[in-house]
PDB file of C-alpha atoms and ligand atoms in Angstrom:
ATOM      1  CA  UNK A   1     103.292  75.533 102.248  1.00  0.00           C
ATOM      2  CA  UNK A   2     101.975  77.106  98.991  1.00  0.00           C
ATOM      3  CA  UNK A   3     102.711  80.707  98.421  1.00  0.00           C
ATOM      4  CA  UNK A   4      99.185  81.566  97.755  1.00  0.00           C
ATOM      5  CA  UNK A   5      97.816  79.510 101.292  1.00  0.00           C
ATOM      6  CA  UNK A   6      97.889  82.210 104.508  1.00  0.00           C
ATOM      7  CA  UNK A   7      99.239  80.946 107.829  1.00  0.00           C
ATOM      8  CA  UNK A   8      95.218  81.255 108.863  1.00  0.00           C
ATOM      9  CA  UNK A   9      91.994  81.940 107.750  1.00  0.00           C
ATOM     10  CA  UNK A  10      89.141  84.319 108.667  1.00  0.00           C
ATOM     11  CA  UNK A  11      85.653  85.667 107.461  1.00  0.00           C
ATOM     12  CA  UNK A  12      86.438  88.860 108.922  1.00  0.00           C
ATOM     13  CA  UNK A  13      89.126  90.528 110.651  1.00  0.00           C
ATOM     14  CA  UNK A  14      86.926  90.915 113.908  1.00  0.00           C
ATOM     15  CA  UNK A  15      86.610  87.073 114.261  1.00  0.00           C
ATOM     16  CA  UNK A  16      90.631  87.279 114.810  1.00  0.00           C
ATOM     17  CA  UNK A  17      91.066  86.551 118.642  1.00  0.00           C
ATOM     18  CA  UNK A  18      93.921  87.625 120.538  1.00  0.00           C
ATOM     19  CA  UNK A  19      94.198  83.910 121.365  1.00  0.00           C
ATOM     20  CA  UNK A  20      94.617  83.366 117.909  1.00  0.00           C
ATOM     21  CA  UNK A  21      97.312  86.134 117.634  1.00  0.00           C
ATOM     22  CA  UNK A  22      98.788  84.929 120.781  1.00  0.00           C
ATOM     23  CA  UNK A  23      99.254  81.262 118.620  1.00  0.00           C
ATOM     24  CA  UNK A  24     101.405  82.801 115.701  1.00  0.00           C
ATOM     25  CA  UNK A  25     103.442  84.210 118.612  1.00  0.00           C
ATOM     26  CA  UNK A  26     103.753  87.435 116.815  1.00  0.00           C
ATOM     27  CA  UNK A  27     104.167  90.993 118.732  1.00  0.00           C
ATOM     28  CA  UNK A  28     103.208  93.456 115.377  1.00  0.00           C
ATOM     29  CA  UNK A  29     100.130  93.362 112.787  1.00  0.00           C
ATOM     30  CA  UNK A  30     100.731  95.054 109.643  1.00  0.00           C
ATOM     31  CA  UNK A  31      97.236  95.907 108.625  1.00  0.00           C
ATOM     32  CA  UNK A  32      95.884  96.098 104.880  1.00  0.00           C
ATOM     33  CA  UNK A  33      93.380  99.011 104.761  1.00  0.00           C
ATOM     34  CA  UNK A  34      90.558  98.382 101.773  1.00  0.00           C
ATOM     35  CA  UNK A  35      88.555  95.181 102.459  1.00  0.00           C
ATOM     36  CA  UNK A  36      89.967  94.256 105.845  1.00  0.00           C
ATOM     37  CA  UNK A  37      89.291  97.380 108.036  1.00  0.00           C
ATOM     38  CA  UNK A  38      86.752  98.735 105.505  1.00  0.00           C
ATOM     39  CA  UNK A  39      85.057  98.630 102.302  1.00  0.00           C
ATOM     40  CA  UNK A  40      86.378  99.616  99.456  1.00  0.00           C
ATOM     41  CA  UNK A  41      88.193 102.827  98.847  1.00  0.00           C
ATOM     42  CA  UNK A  42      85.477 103.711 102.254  1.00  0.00           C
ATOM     43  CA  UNK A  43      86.369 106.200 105.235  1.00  0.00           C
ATOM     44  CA  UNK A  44      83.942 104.520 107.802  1.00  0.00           C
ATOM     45  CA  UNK A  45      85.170 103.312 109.906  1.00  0.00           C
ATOM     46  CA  UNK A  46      82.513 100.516 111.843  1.00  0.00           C
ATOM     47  CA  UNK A  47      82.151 100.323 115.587  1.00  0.00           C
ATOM     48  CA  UNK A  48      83.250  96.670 115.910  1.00  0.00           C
ATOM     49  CA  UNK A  49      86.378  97.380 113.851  1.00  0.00           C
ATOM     50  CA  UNK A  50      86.929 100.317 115.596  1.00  0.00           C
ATOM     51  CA  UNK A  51      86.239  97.876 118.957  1.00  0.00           C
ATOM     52  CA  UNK A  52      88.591  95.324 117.675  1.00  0.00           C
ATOM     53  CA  UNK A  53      91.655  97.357 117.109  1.00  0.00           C
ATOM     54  CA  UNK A  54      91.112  98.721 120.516  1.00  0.00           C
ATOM     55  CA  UNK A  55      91.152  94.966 121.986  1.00  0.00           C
ATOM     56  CA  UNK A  56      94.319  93.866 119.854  1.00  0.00           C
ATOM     57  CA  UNK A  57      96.022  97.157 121.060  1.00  0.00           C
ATOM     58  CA  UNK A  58      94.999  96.650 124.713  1.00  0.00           C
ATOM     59  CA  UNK A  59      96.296  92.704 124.436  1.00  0.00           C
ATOM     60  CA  UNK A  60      99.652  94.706 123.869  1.00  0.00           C
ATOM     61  CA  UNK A  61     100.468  94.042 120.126  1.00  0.00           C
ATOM     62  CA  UNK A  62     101.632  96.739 118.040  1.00  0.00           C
ATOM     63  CA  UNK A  63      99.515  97.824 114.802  1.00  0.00           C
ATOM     64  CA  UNK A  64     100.233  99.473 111.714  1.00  0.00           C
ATOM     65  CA  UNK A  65      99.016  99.910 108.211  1.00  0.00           C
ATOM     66  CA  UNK A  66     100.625  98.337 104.884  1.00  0.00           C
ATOM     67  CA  UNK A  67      98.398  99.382 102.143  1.00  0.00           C
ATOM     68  CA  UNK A  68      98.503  99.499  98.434  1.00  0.00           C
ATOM     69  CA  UNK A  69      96.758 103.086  98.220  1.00  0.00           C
ATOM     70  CA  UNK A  70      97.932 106.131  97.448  1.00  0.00           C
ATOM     71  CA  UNK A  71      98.623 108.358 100.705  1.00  0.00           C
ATOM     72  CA  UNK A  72      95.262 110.934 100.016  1.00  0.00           C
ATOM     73  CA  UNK A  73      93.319 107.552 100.564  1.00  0.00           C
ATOM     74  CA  UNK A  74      95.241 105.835 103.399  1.00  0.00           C
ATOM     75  CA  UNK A  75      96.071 108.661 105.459  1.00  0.00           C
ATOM     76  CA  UNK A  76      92.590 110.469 106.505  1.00  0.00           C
ATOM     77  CA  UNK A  77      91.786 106.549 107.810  1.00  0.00           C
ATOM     78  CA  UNK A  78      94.495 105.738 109.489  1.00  0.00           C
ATOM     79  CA  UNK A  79      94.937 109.254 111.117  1.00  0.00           C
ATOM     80  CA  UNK A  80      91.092 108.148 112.027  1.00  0.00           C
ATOM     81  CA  UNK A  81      92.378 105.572 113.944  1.00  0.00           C
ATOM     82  CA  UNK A  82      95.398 106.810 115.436  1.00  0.00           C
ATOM     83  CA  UNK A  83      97.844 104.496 113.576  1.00  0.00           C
ATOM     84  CA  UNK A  84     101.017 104.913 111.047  1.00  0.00           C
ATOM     85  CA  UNK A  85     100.833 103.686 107.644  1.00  0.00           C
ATOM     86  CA  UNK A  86     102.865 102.466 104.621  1.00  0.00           C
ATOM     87  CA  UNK A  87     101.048 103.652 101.404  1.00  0.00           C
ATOM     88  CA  UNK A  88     101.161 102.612  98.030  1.00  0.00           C
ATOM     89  CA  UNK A  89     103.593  99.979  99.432  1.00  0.00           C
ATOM     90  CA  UNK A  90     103.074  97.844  95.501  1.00  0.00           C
ATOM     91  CA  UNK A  91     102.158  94.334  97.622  1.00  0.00           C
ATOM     92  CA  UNK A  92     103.019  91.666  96.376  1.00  0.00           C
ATOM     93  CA  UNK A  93     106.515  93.623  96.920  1.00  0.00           C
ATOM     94  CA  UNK A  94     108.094  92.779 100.452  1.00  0.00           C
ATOM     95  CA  UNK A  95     109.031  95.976 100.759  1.00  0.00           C
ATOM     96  CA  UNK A  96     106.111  97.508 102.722  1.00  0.00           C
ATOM     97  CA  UNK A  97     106.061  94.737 104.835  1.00  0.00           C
ATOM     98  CA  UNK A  98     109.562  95.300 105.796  1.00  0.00           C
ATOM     99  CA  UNK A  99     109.023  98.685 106.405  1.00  0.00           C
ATOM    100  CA  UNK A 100     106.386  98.509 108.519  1.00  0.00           C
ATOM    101  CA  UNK A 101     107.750  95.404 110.700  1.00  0.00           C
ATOM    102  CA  UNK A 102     110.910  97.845 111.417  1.00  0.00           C
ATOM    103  CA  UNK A 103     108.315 100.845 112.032  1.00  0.00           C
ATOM    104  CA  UNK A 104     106.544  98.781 114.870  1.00  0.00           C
ATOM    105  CA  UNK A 105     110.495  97.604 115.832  1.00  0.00           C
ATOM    106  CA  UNK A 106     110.094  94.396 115.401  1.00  0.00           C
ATOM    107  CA  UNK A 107     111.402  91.183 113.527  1.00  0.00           C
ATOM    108  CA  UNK A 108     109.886  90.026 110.476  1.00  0.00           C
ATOM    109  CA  UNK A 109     109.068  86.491 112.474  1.00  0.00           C
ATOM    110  CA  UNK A 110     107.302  89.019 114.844  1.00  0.00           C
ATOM    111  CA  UNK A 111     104.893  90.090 112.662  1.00  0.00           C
ATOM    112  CA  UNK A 112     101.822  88.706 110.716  1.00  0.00           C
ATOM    113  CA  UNK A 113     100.146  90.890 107.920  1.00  0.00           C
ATOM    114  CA  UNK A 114      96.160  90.861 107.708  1.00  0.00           C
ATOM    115  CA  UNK A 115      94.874  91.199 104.404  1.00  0.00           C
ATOM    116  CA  UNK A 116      91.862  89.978 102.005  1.00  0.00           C
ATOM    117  CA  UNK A 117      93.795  89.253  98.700  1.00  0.00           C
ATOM    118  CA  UNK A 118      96.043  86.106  97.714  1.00  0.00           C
ATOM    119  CA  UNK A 119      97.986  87.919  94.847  1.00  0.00           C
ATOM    120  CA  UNK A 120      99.362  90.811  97.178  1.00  0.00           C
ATOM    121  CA  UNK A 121      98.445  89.968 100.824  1.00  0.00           C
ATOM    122  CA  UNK A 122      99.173  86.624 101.130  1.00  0.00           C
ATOM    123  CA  UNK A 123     101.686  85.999  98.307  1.00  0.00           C
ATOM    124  CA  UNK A 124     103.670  89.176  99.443  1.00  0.00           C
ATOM    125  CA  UNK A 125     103.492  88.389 102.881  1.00  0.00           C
ATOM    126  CA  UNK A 126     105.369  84.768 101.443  1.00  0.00           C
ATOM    127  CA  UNK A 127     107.844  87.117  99.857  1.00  0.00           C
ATOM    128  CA  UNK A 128     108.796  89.144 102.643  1.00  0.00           C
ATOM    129  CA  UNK A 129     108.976  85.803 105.037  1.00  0.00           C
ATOM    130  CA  UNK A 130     106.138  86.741 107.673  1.00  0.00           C
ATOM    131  CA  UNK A 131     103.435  84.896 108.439  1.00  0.00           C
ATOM    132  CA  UNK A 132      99.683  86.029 106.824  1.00  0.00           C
ATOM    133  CA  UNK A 133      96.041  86.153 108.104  1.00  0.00           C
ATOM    134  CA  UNK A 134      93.781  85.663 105.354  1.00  0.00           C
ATOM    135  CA  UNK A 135      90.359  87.543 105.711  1.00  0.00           C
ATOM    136  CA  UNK A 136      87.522  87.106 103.279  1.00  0.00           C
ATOM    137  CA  UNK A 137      86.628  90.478 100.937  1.00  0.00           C
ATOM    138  CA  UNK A 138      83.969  92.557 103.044  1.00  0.00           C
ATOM    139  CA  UNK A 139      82.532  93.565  99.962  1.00  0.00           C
ATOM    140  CA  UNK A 140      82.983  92.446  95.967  1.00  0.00           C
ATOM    141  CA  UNK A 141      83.811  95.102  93.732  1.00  0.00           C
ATOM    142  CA  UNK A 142      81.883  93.792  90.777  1.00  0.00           C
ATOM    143  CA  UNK A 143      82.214  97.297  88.989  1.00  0.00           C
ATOM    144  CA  UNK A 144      86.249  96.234  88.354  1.00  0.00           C
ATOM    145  CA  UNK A 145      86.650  93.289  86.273  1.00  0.00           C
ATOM    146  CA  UNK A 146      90.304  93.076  86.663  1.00  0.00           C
ATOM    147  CA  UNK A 147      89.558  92.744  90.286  1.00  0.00           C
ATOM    148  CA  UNK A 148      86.571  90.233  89.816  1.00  0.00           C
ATOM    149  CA  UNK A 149      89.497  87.817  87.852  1.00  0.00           C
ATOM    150  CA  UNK A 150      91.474  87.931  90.429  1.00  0.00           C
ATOM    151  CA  UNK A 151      88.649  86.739  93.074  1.00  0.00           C
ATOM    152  CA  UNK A 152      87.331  84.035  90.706  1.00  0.00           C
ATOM    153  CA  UNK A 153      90.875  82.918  90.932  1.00  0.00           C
ATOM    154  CA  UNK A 154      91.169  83.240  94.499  1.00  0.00           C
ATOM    155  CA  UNK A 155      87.891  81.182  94.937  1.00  0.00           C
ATOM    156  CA  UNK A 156      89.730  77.863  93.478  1.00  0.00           C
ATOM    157  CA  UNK A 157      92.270  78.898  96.268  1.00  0.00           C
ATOM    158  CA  UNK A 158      89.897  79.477  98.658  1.00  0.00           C
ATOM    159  CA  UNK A 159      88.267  76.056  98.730  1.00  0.00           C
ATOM    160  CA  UNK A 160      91.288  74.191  98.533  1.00  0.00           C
ATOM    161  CA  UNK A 161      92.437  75.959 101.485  1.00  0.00           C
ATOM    162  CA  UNK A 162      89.149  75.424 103.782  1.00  0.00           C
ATOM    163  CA  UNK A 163      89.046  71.328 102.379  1.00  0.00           C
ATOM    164  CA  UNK A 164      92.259  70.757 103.546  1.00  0.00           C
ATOM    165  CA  UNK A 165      92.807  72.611 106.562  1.00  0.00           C
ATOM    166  CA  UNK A 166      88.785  72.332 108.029  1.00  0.00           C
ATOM    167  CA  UNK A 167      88.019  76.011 108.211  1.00  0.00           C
ATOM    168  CA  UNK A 168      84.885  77.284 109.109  1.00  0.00           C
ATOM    169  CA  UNK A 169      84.013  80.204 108.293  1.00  0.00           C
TER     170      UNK A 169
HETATM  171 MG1   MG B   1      92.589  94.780 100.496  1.00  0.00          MG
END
């Protein structure tokens, strides 16, 4: 499998069933914070995220947060939602995602990551050898070009990815 294709696909992180998580066979979710649980660099926290979580949590898997942001932006939300976190864990480095799999106590084969971009989500996810839910952006940030390069890359990705494996999303 390519380093930039995720184990799955998803529009958004509340179309992820347990059934779904209950495929991978996993136990532990290591949760990226801006684009996947909110928008970008946002507090808010949305009822049917906020809904979700609760339904992953009560289908007994283990959550925690493996983010790229600096602890004054990661910590207010994840204190929101009752859950540790790994900031400015530098995805695509593994180590976050190691750090967080031992956090929740379990093995890295036990754990998938959740996150919405290929060049630190999914490829790091590669790196650190678990498995990767890829969600789609819930909003562009078309004020930061570097980032907007990045997602006209990802795009190319993208389609290969839903061609060949039949996603709909
Ligand atoms: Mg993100």
């Amino acid at each position: 499998m390519s380093i930039f294709s995720p184990t799955m696909m998803k529009n958004r992180i509340t179309d992820i069933t347990v059934e779904d998580l209950k495929s991978l066979g996993i136990k532990g979710i290591l949760l990226d914070v801006d684009n996947t649980l909110t928008k970008f660099h946002s507090q808010v926290l949305t009822k049917e995220v906020e809904q979700w979580l609760q339904t992953i949590a009560n289908a007994g898997f283990k959550l925690t947060v493996v983010s790229n942001g600096l602890p004054k932006r990661v910590r207010p939300f994840t204190k929101k939602i009752g859950l540790e976190s790994v900031s400015f864990s530098c995805k695509p480095s593994p180590l976050g995602f190691w750090r967080g799999a031992k956090r929740l106590g379990c093995s890295l084969k036990e754990v998938v990551a959740i996150g919405d971009q290929i060049f630190t989500d999914v490829v790091g996810a590669h790196i650190a050898r678990v498995k990767v839910i890829q969600v789609m952006p819930i909003e562009l940030e078309t004020n930061r070009p570097s980032i907007m390069f990045k997602r006209k890359l990802e795009k190319r990705f993208n389609r290969r990815y839903i061609k060949k494996h039949g996603v709909e999303l």
